[in-house]
mmCIF file of C-alpha atoms in Angstrom:
data_model
loop_
_atom_site.group_PDB
_atom_site.id
_atom_site.type_symbol
_atom_site.label_atom_id
_atom_site.label_comp_id
_atom_site.label_asym_id
_atom_site.label_seq_id
_atom_site.Cartn_x
_atom_site.Cartn_y
_atom_site.Cartn_z
ATOM 1 C CA PRO A 42 1.551 16.187 -5.234
ATOM 2 C CA VAL A 43 4.435 18.625 -5.415
ATOM 3 C CA TYR A 44 7.035 15.844 -5.615
ATOM 4 C CA ARG A 45 5.788 12.668 -7.270
ATOM 5 C CA PRO A 46 8.295 10.282 -8.851
ATOM 6 C CA ALA A 47 6.713 7.220 -10.431
ATOM 7 C CA PRO A 48 7.189 3.893 -8.655
ATOM 8 C CA PRO A 49 9.806 1.815 -10.480
ATOM 9 C CA TYR A 50 8.631 -1.294 -12.280
ATOM 10 C CA PRO A 51 9.858 -4.358 -10.320
ATOM 11 C CA SER A 52 12.513 -6.044 -12.446
ATOM 12 C CA ALA A 53 11.240 -9.629 -12.140
ATOM 13 C CA GLU A 54 7.718 -8.599 -13.146
ATOM 14 C CA LEU A 55 9.080 -6.491 -15.996
ATOM 15 C CA ARG A 56 11.142 -9.399 -17.355
ATOM 16 C CA ALA A 57 8.138 -11.732 -17.054
ATOM 17 C CA GLY A 58 5.850 -9.257 -18.807
ATOM 18 C CA ILE A 59 3.493 -9.014 -15.827
ATOM 19 C CA GLU A 60 1.244 -5.982 -15.445
ATOM 20 C CA GLY A 61 -0.623 -5.051 -12.305
ATOM 21 C CA GLU A 62 -2.227 -2.509 -10.059
ATOM 22 C CA VAL A 63 -1.928 -1.254 -6.492
ATOM 23 C CA GLU A 64 -4.500 0.611 -4.439
ATOM 24 C CA LEU A 65 -3.080 2.601 -1.522
ATOM 25 C CA GLN A 66 -4.406 4.609 1.394
ATOM 26 C CA VAL A 67 -2.141 7.591 2.068
ATOM 27 C CA THR A 68 -2.184 9.860 5.129
ATOM 28 C CA ILE A 69 -0.822 13.337 4.435
ATOM 29 C CA GLY A 70 0.268 15.550 7.319
ATOM 30 C CA GLY A 71 -0.429 19.238 7.735
ATOM 31 C CA ASP A 72 3.062 19.981 6.415
ATOM 32 C CA GLY A 73 2.395 18.104 3.147
ATOM 33 C CA LYS A 74 4.612 15.133 3.997
ATOM 34 C CA VAL A 75 3.317 11.579 3.772
ATOM 35 C CA LEU A 76 2.794 10.184 7.266
ATOM 36 C CA SER A 77 1.744 6.659 6.311
ATOM 37 C CA VAL A 78 1.000 4.459 3.329
ATOM 38 C CA ARG A 79 -1.119 1.324 3.547
ATOM 39 C CA THR A 80 -1.722 -1.171 0.767
ATOM 40 C CA ILE A 81 -5.438 -1.790 0.262
ATOM 41 C CA ARG A 82 -5.074 -4.142 -2.705
ATOM 42 C CA ALA A 83 -2.272 -5.278 -4.992
ATOM 43 C CA THR A 84 -2.099 -7.764 -7.832
ATOM 44 C CA HIS A 85 1.483 -8.683 -6.833
ATOM 45 C CA GLU A 86 3.477 -8.072 -3.645
ATOM 46 C CA ALA A 87 6.391 -6.610 -5.612
ATOM 47 C CA PHE A 88 4.091 -3.922 -7.036
ATOM 48 C CA ALA A 89 2.836 -3.102 -3.531
ATOM 49 C CA LYS A 90 6.385 -2.728 -2.213
ATOM 50 C CA SER A 91 7.500 -0.517 -5.096
ATOM 51 C CA ALA A 92 4.456 1.741 -4.843
ATOM 52 C CA THR A 93 4.527 1.966 -1.030
ATOM 53 C CA ASP A 94 8.245 2.745 -0.889
ATOM 54 C CA THR A 95 7.953 5.449 -3.546
ATOM 55 C CA VAL A 96 4.708 7.094 -2.407
ATOM 56 C CA SER A 97 6.062 7.375 1.140
ATOM 57 C CA LYS A 98 8.607 9.881 -0.278
ATOM 58 C CA TRP A 99 6.038 12.040 -2.087
ATOM 59 C CA THR A 100 5.243 15.532 -0.849
ATOM 60 C CA TYR A 101 2.033 17.481 -1.267
ATOM 61 C CA LYS A 102 0.965 21.085 -1.004
ATOM 62 C CA PRO A 103 0.054 21.311 2.703
ATOM 63 C CA PRO A 104 -3.673 20.564 3.001
ATOM 64 C CA ARG A 105 -5.850 23.279 4.564
ATOM 65 C CA VAL A 106 -9.412 23.528 5.756
ATOM 66 C CA SER A 107 -10.709 27.006 6.644
ATOM 67 C CA GLY A 108 -7.128 28.284 6.491
ATOM 68 C CA ARG A 109 -5.765 25.729 8.973
ATOM 69 C CA HIS A 110 -3.318 22.950 8.142
ATOM 70 C CA VAL A 111 -4.906 19.532 8.548
ATOM 71 C CA CYS A 112 -4.078 15.866 8.026
ATOM 72 C CA VAL A 113 -5.980 14.130 5.253
ATOM 73 C CA VAL A 114 -6.373 10.546 4.082
ATOM 74 C CA VAL A 115 -6.581 9.851 0.353
ATOM 75 C CA SER A 116 -6.868 6.719 -1.750
ATOM 76 C CA LEU A 117 -4.904 6.308 -4.937
ATOM 77 C CA THR A 118 -4.370 3.645 -7.537
ATOM 78 C CA HIS A 119 -1.179 3.083 -9.480
ATOM 79 C CA LYS A 120 -1.130 0.878 -12.580
ATOM 80 C CA PHE A 121 2.024 -0.913 -13.654
ATOM 81 C CA GLU A 122 1.644 -1.219 -17.418
ATOM 82 C CA LEU A 123 4.115 -2.348 -20.036
ATOM 83 C CA LYS A 124 4.500 0.183 -22.806
#
């Protein structure tokens, strides 16, 4: 991604010391903007919301195949870990 801020740690889960993980399916348009984000799996709903809201604002280098802009679907996993 060209623009990729990290999803914020949900405050209730942070205070409770809860870690987790979210798996997302992301559709990227030919212009590099995220068209849709779908949660595949999440250990907690708050993690899913944080990751989905943030990833929907990411931008990518416009994907190309044989020189033409195309839409692509990618899977990604984000881990919420206490440091």
